[in-house]
Amino acid sequence: MSQIQYQFPPPVTTLDWIVVAIYCVIVFIVGSIQHRYIKKSWDWMLGSKKMVFWLLAIAYFTILFSAHDILTYTEEGYLIGLASIQMWWDDIGWILIFLALLPILYYGGYTTSAEYLEYRFGPAARLVGAICIFWFVFAIMGFNFYAAGITLEVFAGIDRFWGMLIFAIITTVYAALGGIFAAVLTDLLQALVIWIVGTMILIPGLATVGWWDGLFASTPLPSRSFFTAPLHPDFPALGMFFAGGLAITGAWYFFNQANLQTNLAARTLNQARIVTLLFACVLMPFGSIYMGIPGMIVRALVEKGLIPPLPNTAHTFFHYVAIFAATPGLMGAVLAYFLAALMSTGDLYVVACSSTFVNDIYRRFIVKGKPEIHYRRMLLIMALILGILGSIAWYQFYVRVPYLAQALFGSTPAVSPAMCLMLLAGMLTYRAAPTATWIAGAAGVIYTLLCFLVPDIFLAPFTFGLWPKGGSWWFPGFACFVVTVVLLFILTPFFKPKPKEVLKGLVWTPRLEELEEMYFKAVAEGKRGIFVHEW
Amino acid sequence: MIRPSLISTILLLLLMIAFPISSINVFAEAKEAKLCPYNPTKDPIPWLTEYSWHIPWGIVALILMWKEGFIGLKTRPQKIMLVILLICFIFFPAIEAYWHFILPAQYPDLPTYKDTRGIYYVPCP
């Protein structure tokens, strides 16, 4: 077979830019006009619990299907093969425990998980929780825009920092105007683009390497496995489990504010559960084929000698596009596909950032008791400010680590274990004492921060000898997990838990009908849920 | 009544046992000169680590949902949800085990690697 000739970066014609511009205008208009449906801050954040379950499941999927995932997992597919889709399949324990505990969050009427922590453990726990949510959302939103910056760098020669800012501003404006209504409705449009264009560019690649058989036969033995070696220097299976299966997945269901808002916007508890199931067991595994597989296809072409090894693996996706989609019009569709993935994730994170700040910090600790219109305005203003700030906060870290996946999984889930453990302790046991729990959570967060500031001392002991290799950056979440668990076990016996009577609705109970009764009574009285009153 | 603190302790112990075992490869590597690409089919640690976390939590969750009445054998919706959740609970560990232990060995290994980045070398068997 002769060598494949292709131009890199792939040429973008005027027709392609027209396709991209049309797409952007449609999304912007659809998103922005949702502004007129926003009457209260609750509409902005939870769509007043009027959203249908299948639309929410699709929105849930598009949050996951992000621009940074496309670049990251395609690079991983090239480097480690099938293990690149692992992060999309390793959720089952978390999915089931989240489904079991969802009634507590749904009937409580909370907007954020941090709000739950206040009712369960007091204001200090809420502050720790809000910090965890911020950390996660800032990092993941910033990485999403960073991926956009890389794209503009490849296609237009614009420095990735400025490219990142341009996308951050566009996404932030339309998300700020429409809140969750805008995010969910534009996500439907974006999901269609993702599925159609994703399939259009995947099929020629698979056909070229000889479909699945040809693909697996052309890739090296370790690249055909679902797991890498436990202590691989760059992609250790242990680290991928800690950062993925343990930390980011826990965060994904329990306190990723964008997801939680999508889930809690469902009309009923059972619909909220179906949203999670549809997403986690159908849409996510199905969507994983668009992620790592293009990278595996590029690797197979290299192994067959059809193209030379890639000089910069972060550009694997663009090489794939250059080989299989570099025709006028289709290239524009591919850029729209990438933009769809970028904006569908970015918009919900912008909403999430603002909701968390206004709900958990501004309204709770800074400015109390103002009229509803004041908080609604703050949601808009903070969406604009935080959306842009969040996109640049982690920039320096992203450019320093060797591979995209290390940047993503080092930064985003780092403090997740602290938050997840506080939530699990609160929901599963009456014995969890407020003081012990928030101290353990805060210590986990502080220790994780130290891991980033002085990694030689604080991160190295948790990397199983991998430090200072790039693979070490998969382990900050493990450090946070160990510190929080150890302190929870040590401190809990020394502090007094709250009496059982006041924990009704805050700790798991088999008597769901009692919770339902309390919830509907609260709703009839104009409250948001059992614990949270309407603003 | 389930004792979540007990379950968490067991989970933690399971994880703590899995990690030291997983480091055996690295210690062995230092002594050997001849290295081969990592062969996943011979190494259960990655799969075990993953599912020593997910399986216990899955079992706890199914018990909680059973007690709450979301799944069960009394009504049709309960039965449907029970079947769906059980299928999911079995499907994910099973397919991952297949992709880790069986699939890689079903194709002949490549004689040469033109680009070795990403391939982790361990002592030859």
XYZ file of C-alpha atoms in Angstrom:
660
model
C 0.000 0.000 0.000
C 1.371 3.442 -0.915
C 1.916 6.279 1.535
C -1.038 8.562 2.251
C -0.307 12.154 1.229
C -2.050 14.881 3.183
C -1.655 18.546 4.008
C -1.195 19.642 7.628
C -2.748 21.785 8.935
C -5.764 20.842 6.847
C -6.797 23.610 4.421
C -9.863 25.642 5.408
C -11.686 27.288 2.490
C -14.080 30.242 2.472
C -16.970 27.774 2.176
C -15.816 26.097 5.402
C -15.704 29.390 7.283
C -19.214 30.216 5.990
C -20.496 26.874 7.352
C -18.877 27.622 10.721
C -20.268 31.170 10.813
C -23.826 29.980 10.015
C -23.585 27.385 12.758
C -22.320 29.906 15.330
C -25.063 32.409 14.499
C -27.804 29.755 14.839
C -26.504 28.577 18.219
C -26.088 32.133 19.466
C -29.628 33.111 18.444
C -31.268 29.952 19.826
C -29.372 30.354 23.082
C -29.912 34.067 23.517
C -33.675 34.155 22.846
C -34.220 31.860 25.804
C -33.585 34.979 27.875
C -37.271 35.933 27.664
C -38.311 32.735 29.500
C -36.193 33.616 32.533
C -38.437 35.096 35.219
C -36.593 34.002 38.364
C -33.068 32.922 39.269
C -34.431 29.395 39.699
C -35.528 29.403 36.031
C -31.992 30.336 35.074
C -30.437 27.563 37.142
C -32.894 24.655 37.076
C -35.344 25.543 34.297
C -38.025 25.499 37.059
C -37.948 21.661 36.898
C -39.922 21.698 33.634
C -37.396 20.019 31.354
C -38.226 16.656 29.700
C -35.990 13.721 30.569
C -34.716 12.810 27.083
C -33.688 16.392 26.392
C -31.849 16.473 29.699
C -30.127 13.159 28.954
C -28.872 14.599 25.662
C -27.717 17.762 27.435
C -25.944 15.542 29.972
C -24.186 13.767 27.105
C -23.123 16.974 25.399
C -21.579 18.237 28.642
C -19.328 15.193 28.528
C -18.691 15.327 24.792
C -16.398 18.285 24.905
C -13.729 19.803 22.716
C -11.037 18.940 25.219
C -12.199 15.323 25.286
C -11.895 15.102 21.512
C -8.291 16.329 21.564
C -7.305 14.508 24.762
C -8.742 11.089 23.972
C -7.628 11.157 20.352
C -4.091 11.777 21.602
C -4.536 8.971 24.143
C -5.916 6.700 21.424
C -2.759 7.298 19.418
C -0.476 6.688 22.401
C -2.207 3.957 24.422
C -5.014 2.679 22.186
C -8.217 1.196 23.568
C -7.450 2.357 27.122
C -8.288 5.857 25.902
C -12.011 5.084 26.099
C -11.685 3.711 29.629
C -12.836 6.948 31.259
C -16.176 6.635 29.502
C -16.840 3.097 30.738
C -15.574 3.011 34.308
C -18.517 4.555 36.141
C -20.822 1.718 37.170
C -20.231 1.803 40.952
C -20.679 5.563 41.068
C -23.726 5.460 38.783
C -25.549 3.016 41.037
C -24.713 4.722 44.320
C -25.715 8.078 42.824
C -29.078 6.624 41.740
C -29.583 5.259 45.254
C -28.839 8.591 46.929
C -30.485 10.899 44.373
C -33.763 11.234 46.361
C -31.878 13.134 49.073
C -30.618 15.730 46.598
C -33.800 15.874 44.513
C -36.329 16.243 47.328
C -34.131 18.556 49.379
C -34.624 21.264 46.766
C -30.920 22.100 46.586
C -29.310 23.770 43.637
C -25.796 22.677 44.471
C -24.274 19.818 46.486
C -22.595 22.405 48.686
C -26.045 23.576 49.751
C -26.785 20.045 50.968
C -23.541 20.056 52.965
C -24.683 23.136 54.878
C -27.925 21.500 56.010
C -26.052 18.324 56.931
C -22.799 19.695 58.386
C -23.085 23.484 58.735
C -21.805 26.559 56.857
C -18.107 25.609 57.027
C -18.829 22.413 55.112
C -20.742 24.425 52.529
C -17.759 26.703 52.017
C -15.412 23.720 51.593
C -17.907 22.179 49.163
C -18.212 25.395 47.151
C -14.421 25.574 46.870
C -14.321 21.982 45.590
C -16.997 22.716 42.997
C -15.186 25.843 41.891
C -11.903 23.997 41.573
C -13.479 21.320 39.430
C -15.584 23.588 37.241
C -12.870 26.195 36.742
C -10.340 23.591 35.743
C -12.577 21.638 33.386
C -14.059 24.752 31.785
C -10.603 26.246 31.370
C -9.304 23.059 29.765
C -12.234 23.081 27.367
C -11.366 26.588 26.217
C -7.675 25.642 26.156
C -8.536 22.929 23.624
C -10.275 25.604 21.581
C -7.117 27.715 21.785
C -5.037 24.824 20.390
C -7.528 24.516 17.534
C -7.283 28.168 16.573
C -3.508 27.902 16.799
C -3.492 25.024 14.320
C -6.025 26.433 11.879
C -5.537 30.196 12.080
C -2.079 30.621 13.602
C -3.513 32.593 16.544
C -1.685 32.143 19.848
C -3.553 29.527 21.911
C -4.000 31.892 24.861
C -5.865 34.483 22.764
C -7.812 31.782 20.943
C -8.910 30.450 24.314
C -10.113 33.880 25.393
C -12.073 34.475 22.173
C -14.054 31.245 22.624
C -14.526 31.890 26.326
C -16.136 35.270 25.632
C -18.514 33.982 22.915
C -19.702 31.010 24.974
C -20.007 33.006 28.163
C -22.204 35.707 26.615
C -24.878 33.416 25.236
C -24.866 31.129 28.275
C -25.127 34.139 30.610
C -28.144 35.433 28.732
C -30.126 32.208 28.612
C -29.021 30.156 31.636
C -29.886 26.467 31.612
C -32.724 26.922 29.087
C -30.208 28.192 26.557
C -27.669 25.554 27.418
C -30.068 22.602 27.145
C -31.815 23.732 23.958
C -28.605 24.554 22.123
C -27.235 21.229 23.333
C -29.910 19.385 21.344
C -28.759 21.138 18.192
C -25.143 20.495 19.088
C -25.768 16.810 19.829
C -27.200 16.369 16.319
C -24.085 17.948 14.804
C -21.852 15.748 16.977
C -23.586 12.490 15.989
C -23.945 13.220 12.275
C -20.516 14.729 11.591
C -18.779 12.394 14.070
C -20.099 9.374 12.163
C -19.271 10.948 8.791
C -15.610 11.305 9.688
C -15.248 8.040 11.654
C -16.453 5.693 8.885
C -13.789 6.568 6.249
C -11.063 6.060 8.860
C -12.350 2.650 9.911
C -12.821 1.614 6.269
C -9.217 2.574 5.454
C -7.679 0.436 8.218
C -10.015 -2.536 7.531
C -12.770 -1.922 10.074
C -12.429 -3.272 13.633
C -10.403 -6.371 12.716
C -7.958 -4.343 10.668
C -7.713 -1.723 13.386
C -6.847 -4.164 16.176
C -4.528 -6.198 13.980
C -2.582 -3.048 13.071
C -2.030 -1.710 16.576
C 0.588 -2.927 19.091
C -0.462 -5.464 21.726
C -0.681 -3.031 24.703
C -2.753 -0.634 22.589
C -5.471 -3.251 22.206
C -6.106 -3.482 25.932
C -8.696 -1.600 27.922
C -6.114 -0.927 30.635
C -2.529 0.273 30.499
C 0.248 -1.094 32.717
C -0.327 -0.268 36.405
C 2.726 2.012 36.554
C 3.103 3.159 32.957
C 5.351 6.271 33.109
C 2.827 8.525 31.373
C -0.510 6.728 31.562
C -0.407 4.474 34.651
C -3.522 2.311 35.069
C -3.425 3.014 38.795
C -3.322 6.751 38.244
C -5.995 6.535 35.563
C -8.190 4.758 38.086
C -7.569 7.295 40.842
C -8.020 10.302 38.608
C -10.747 8.733 36.455
C -12.694 5.868 38.013
C -12.421 7.264 41.524
C -12.076 11.041 41.444
C -13.519 12.524 38.269
C -16.344 10.009 38.034
C -17.415 10.662 41.613
C -17.307 14.364 40.899
C -19.140 13.820 37.637
C -22.266 12.483 39.310
C -22.250 13.962 42.789
C -21.096 17.528 42.385
C -20.264 18.448 38.837
C -22.578 21.424 39.033
C -23.400 21.354 35.325
C -24.535 17.718 35.553
C -26.345 18.118 38.822
C -28.318 21.069 37.493
C -29.207 19.033 34.423
C -30.346 16.171 36.637
C -32.293 18.246 39.152
C -34.088 20.074 36.334
C -36.108 16.860 35.648
C -39.829 16.933 36.420
C -39.852 13.971 38.810
C -37.374 11.894 40.804
C -37.798 8.866 38.551
C -37.246 11.011 35.456
C -34.065 12.336 37.063
C -32.926 8.737 37.588
C -33.743 7.818 34.000
C -31.725 10.837 32.810
C -28.657 9.437 34.607
C -29.231 5.887 33.378
C -29.782 6.941 29.770
C -26.674 9.043 29.853
C -24.361 6.690 31.712
C -25.367 3.327 30.279
C -26.350 4.250 26.711
C -25.210 7.642 25.449
C -21.800 7.730 27.112
C -20.552 4.247 26.068
C -21.934 4.840 22.570
C -20.255 8.246 22.394
C -16.866 6.816 23.386
C -16.298 5.488 19.855
C -15.948 9.063 18.605
C -13.197 9.719 21.121
C -10.234 7.327 21.256
C -10.920 5.448 18.023
C -9.724 8.181 15.602
C -6.424 8.221 17.526
C -6.155 4.420 17.224
C -6.809 4.710 13.484
C -3.968 7.240 13.107
C -1.717 4.897 15.123
C -2.651 1.979 12.863
C -1.721 4.064 9.795
C 1.662 4.837 11.381
C 2.266 1.162 12.222
C 1.410 0.180 8.658
C 3.903 2.754 7.384
C 1.206 4.739 5.558
C 1.984 8.001 7.369
C 5.060 9.092 9.356
C 4.917 9.200 13.200
C 3.283 12.377 14.462
C 5.675 15.109 15.588
C 3.153 16.539 18.085
C 0.670 14.042 19.498
C -1.584 16.823 20.851
C -2.529 17.422 17.194
C -3.597 13.797 16.533
C -7.227 14.754 15.951
C -6.264 17.397 13.410
C -4.058 14.914 11.575
C -7.027 12.556 11.461
C -9.193 15.355 10.075
C -6.511 16.304 7.548
C -6.390 12.711 6.279
C -10.099 11.900 6.196
C -12.111 15.129 6.058
C -10.069 17.721 4.176
C -12.675 18.545 1.526
C -14.376 21.958 1.164
C -17.659 22.028 3.075
C -16.929 18.862 5.070
C -14.036 20.652 6.738
C -16.463 23.401 7.805
C -18.810 20.745 9.176
C -15.921 19.230 11.141
C -15.069 22.623 12.601
C -18.760 23.058 13.511
C -18.621 19.584 15.122
C -15.654 20.679 17.181
C -17.362 23.960 18.062
C -20.518 22.054 19.038
C -18.482 19.968 21.457
C -16.758 23.054 22.755
C -19.773 25.272 23.290
C -22.167 22.613 24.556
C -19.777 21.933 27.416
C -18.572 25.455 27.992
C -22.058 26.957 28.256
C -23.218 24.612 31.019
C -20.010 25.141 32.972
C -20.486 28.879 32.749
C -24.008 28.443 34.180
C -22.609 26.119 36.842
C -19.840 28.506 37.871
C -22.207 31.398 38.312
C -24.882 29.369 40.130
C -22.355 28.026 42.608
C -20.850 31.415 43.319
C -24.148 33.279 43.732
C -25.975 30.483 45.535
C -23.249 29.170 47.821
C -20.984 32.119 48.470
C -22.432 35.487 47.443
C -25.984 35.026 48.731
C -24.949 32.895 51.696
C -21.880 34.680 53.008
C -21.555 38.099 51.327
C -24.878 39.824 50.526
C -27.938 38.370 52.274
C -31.632 39.242 52.060
C -31.677 41.259 48.816
C -34.658 41.115 46.430
C -34.833 38.306 43.864
C -33.971 40.642 40.970
C -30.631 41.440 42.619
C -29.527 37.787 42.660
C -30.748 37.252 39.121
C -28.600 40.140 37.944
C -25.663 38.765 39.905
C -26.074 35.395 38.177
C -25.682 37.147 34.828
C -22.776 39.348 35.895
C -20.901 36.510 37.593
C -21.447 34.236 34.592
C -19.629 36.811 32.462
C -16.810 37.366 34.950
C -16.264 33.778 36.116
C -16.670 32.278 32.664
C -13.718 34.289 31.399
C -11.623 34.110 34.592
C -12.190 30.378 34.928
C -10.988 29.838 31.392
C -7.541 31.302 32.062
C -6.951 30.297 35.698
C -5.231 26.980 34.914
C -3.455 28.025 31.715
C 0.088 27.873 33.115
C -0.395 24.324 34.412
C -1.814 23.079 31.113
C 1.149 24.270 29.077
C 3.688 22.693 31.452
C 2.651 18.999 31.511
C 3.683 16.685 28.629
C 0.308 15.281 27.551
C -3.202 16.704 27.407
C -4.681 13.870 29.478
C -2.226 14.533 32.303
C -3.231 18.201 32.315
C -6.937 17.374 32.316
C -6.871 14.586 34.885
C -4.252 16.222 37.073
C -6.152 19.464 37.499
C -9.877 18.806 37.329
C -10.567 15.925 39.737
C -7.826 16.765 42.245
C -10.100 17.783 45.120
C -13.070 15.623 44.118
C -12.407 12.886 46.684
C -12.711 15.389 49.556
C -16.125 16.544 48.363
C -17.354 13.052 47.432
C -16.326 11.636 50.797
C -18.077 14.455 52.664
C -21.240 13.836 50.632
C -21.112 10.047 51.005
C -20.427 10.294 54.732
C -23.335 12.709 55.117
C -25.824 10.716 53.090
C -24.918 7.213 54.231
C -24.363 7.454 57.956
C -25.839 9.256 60.965
C -22.462 8.944 62.704
C -20.678 11.501 60.491
C -19.998 14.447 62.796
C -20.151 17.953 61.270
C -16.863 19.268 62.667
C -14.871 16.118 61.861
C -16.266 15.983 58.335
C -15.598 19.543 57.270
C -12.134 19.527 58.819
C -11.273 16.324 56.941
C -12.650 17.809 53.693
C -10.796 21.096 54.168
C -7.560 19.263 54.971
C -7.962 17.212 51.779
C -8.372 20.404 49.736
C -5.422 22.160 51.384
C -3.185 19.121 50.946
C -4.119 18.920 47.259
C -3.260 22.577 46.818
C 0.146 21.845 48.381
C 0.577 18.975 45.885
C 0.469 21.565 43.107
C 2.587 24.166 44.895
C 5.337 21.866 46.219
C 4.901 18.578 44.333
C 8.339 17.195 45.292
C 7.288 17.039 48.919
C 3.532 16.599 48.914
C 2.680 14.772 45.679
C 5.734 12.532 45.280
C 4.879 10.140 48.193
C 1.565 9.290 46.524
C 2.906 8.477 43.053
C 4.223 4.933 43.650
C 7.711 5.972 42.618
C 6.652 7.669 39.380
C 7.620 11.199 40.424
C 8.856 13.292 38.572
C 7.563 11.546 35.430
C 4.519 12.985 33.684
C 2.427 10.063 34.943
C 2.657 11.535 38.465
C 0.020 14.099 37.560
C -2.641 11.409 37.644
C -2.213 11.119 41.436
C -3.216 14.400 43.194
C -6.741 12.987 43.570
C -5.311 9.923 45.330
C -3.402 12.163 47.753
C -6.604 14.050 48.497
C -8.504 10.760 48.947
C -5.994 9.334 51.428
C -5.742 12.521 53.513
C -9.527 12.940 53.702
C -10.261 9.271 54.493
C -7.585 9.038 57.154
C -8.749 12.231 58.866
C -12.402 11.180 58.665
C -11.598 7.944 60.463
C -9.327 9.578 63.033
C -11.498 12.612 63.856
C -15.029 11.185 63.767
C -14.868 9.380 67.152
C -13.848 12.636 68.871
C -16.795 14.748 67.710
C -20.471 14.504 68.451
C -22.841 13.790 65.541
C -26.159 15.584 65.112
C -29.177 13.836 66.698
C -31.060 11.509 64.346
C -34.292 13.479 64.630
C -32.882 16.527 62.858
C -31.336 14.485 60.049
C -34.608 13.355 58.473
C -34.298 13.813 54.714
C -30.553 14.372 54.930
C -29.425 10.773 55.477
C -30.549 7.838 53.332
C -33.764 6.202 54.480
C -35.772 3.297 53.067
C -38.994 5.247 53.750
C -39.127 7.163 50.486
C -42.843 7.906 50.835
C -42.097 10.046 53.910
C -39.613 12.084 51.911
C -42.110 12.444 49.043
C -44.802 13.610 51.417
C -42.485 16.197 52.968
C -41.405 17.341 49.510
C -44.886 17.812 48.069
C -46.013 19.585 51.218
C -43.048 21.949 50.918
C -43.738 22.543 47.213
C -47.410 23.288 47.993
C -46.177 25.929 50.434
C -44.124 27.557 47.696
C -40.758 26.149 48.745
C -38.151 24.631 46.433
C -37.899 21.419 48.416
C -37.916 19.950 51.907
C -35.137 22.190 53.134
C -34.686 25.032 50.693
C -37.188 27.897 50.504
C -37.938 29.848 47.327
C -35.828 32.986 47.075
C -29.311 -1.958 58.428
C -26.218 -1.487 56.307
C -23.125 -0.180 58.054
C -21.601 2.199 55.512
C -18.560 2.877 57.678
C -17.769 -0.828 57.743
C -18.192 -1.073 53.978
C -15.920 1.940 53.428
C -13.277 0.332 55.619
C -13.440 -2.912 53.652
C -13.219 -0.968 50.378
C -10.198 0.896 51.583
C -8.481 -2.293 52.715
C -9.138 -3.911 49.345
C -7.578 -0.947 47.590
C -4.617 -0.927 49.933
C -3.980 -4.595 49.161
C -4.207 -4.043 45.411
C -1.585 -1.270 45.235
C 1.480 -3.023 46.647
C 0.784 -6.030 44.427
C 0.656 -3.778 41.414
C 4.150 -2.435 42.070
C 5.733 -5.886 41.642
C 6.174 -5.282 37.907
C 8.333 -2.240 38.482
C 10.636 -3.888 41.006
C 11.108 -6.838 38.682
C 11.813 -4.521 35.760
C 14.870 -3.002 37.385
C 16.610 -6.395 37.554
C 15.943 -7.496 33.983
C 17.765 -6.310 30.908
C 15.511 -7.748 28.191
C 12.241 -5.926 27.914
C 9.046 -6.700 26.023
C 5.924 -4.583 25.488
C 3.543 -4.811 28.432
C 1.193 -7.754 27.999
C -2.147 -6.846 29.589
C -3.652 -10.314 29.297
C -1.274 -11.620 31.987
C -1.891 -8.810 34.494
C -5.174 -8.765 36.429
C -4.199 -5.803 38.652
C -5.662 -2.954 36.574
C -9.042 -4.675 36.277
C -9.022 -5.740 39.931
C -8.154 -2.241 41.120
C -10.979 -0.755 39.095
C -13.590 -3.216 40.266
C -12.485 -3.508 43.875
C -13.973 -0.016 43.965
C -17.011 -0.324 41.674
C -18.390 -3.744 42.602
C -18.768 -3.137 46.368
C -20.347 0.264 45.773
C -22.652 -1.262 43.169
C -23.784 -3.930 45.626
C -24.386 -1.340 48.359
C -26.384 0.784 45.914
C -28.534 -2.134 44.730
C -29.340 -3.042 48.335
C -30.288 0.563 49.127
C -32.513 0.819 46.047
C -34.120 -2.528 46.875
C -34.930 -1.385 50.409
C -36.275 1.911 49.126
C -38.489 0.129 46.589
C -37.036 1.524 43.377
C -36.178 -2.031 42.357
C -37.858 -5.227 43.539
C -40.089 -8.097 42.493
C -43.521 -6.733 43.436
C -44.545 -4.384 40.626
C -43.732 -4.303 36.929
C -41.724 -1.014 37.046
C -39.679 -2.445 39.923
C -38.929 -5.611 37.957
C -38.008 -3.669 34.829
C -35.623 -1.415 36.745
C -34.135 -4.430 38.543
C -33.392 -6.160 35.239
C -31.945 -2.991 33.669
C -29.691 -2.247 36.634
C -28.511 -5.850 36.943
C -27.683 -5.980 33.235
C -25.676 -2.760 33.552
C -23.960 -4.024 36.699
C -22.843 -7.220 34.976
C -22.226 -5.791 31.516
C -19.589 -3.175 32.377
C -17.191 -5.386 34.403
C -17.665 -8.222 31.906
C -16.950 -6.197 28.766
C -13.932 -4.554 30.395
C -12.574 -7.956 31.420
C -13.027 -9.165 27.840
C -11.258 -6.097 26.427
C -8.402 -6.492 28.870
C -7.812 -10.241 29.098
C -9.084 -11.714 25.836
C -9.255 -9.197 22.987
C -5.542 -8.201 22.975
C -4.481 -11.813 22.493
C -6.841 -12.439 19.594
C -4.630 -10.684 17.072
C -1.013 -11.451 16.170
C 1.538 -9.092 17.662
C 3.336 -6.735 15.323
C 6.950 -7.715 14.640
C 8.273 -4.142 14.724
C 7.133 -0.847 16.144
C 7.772 2.168 13.995
C 6.735 4.573 16.711
C 7.091 3.267 20.238
C 5.683 6.226 22.169
C 3.057 5.154 24.645
C 4.184 1.505 24.749
C 5.338 0.494 28.223
C 8.093 -2.114 28.361
C 8.293 -4.732 31.111
C 10.541 -7.793 31.634
C 10.050 -10.476 28.998
C 8.225 -13.572 30.253
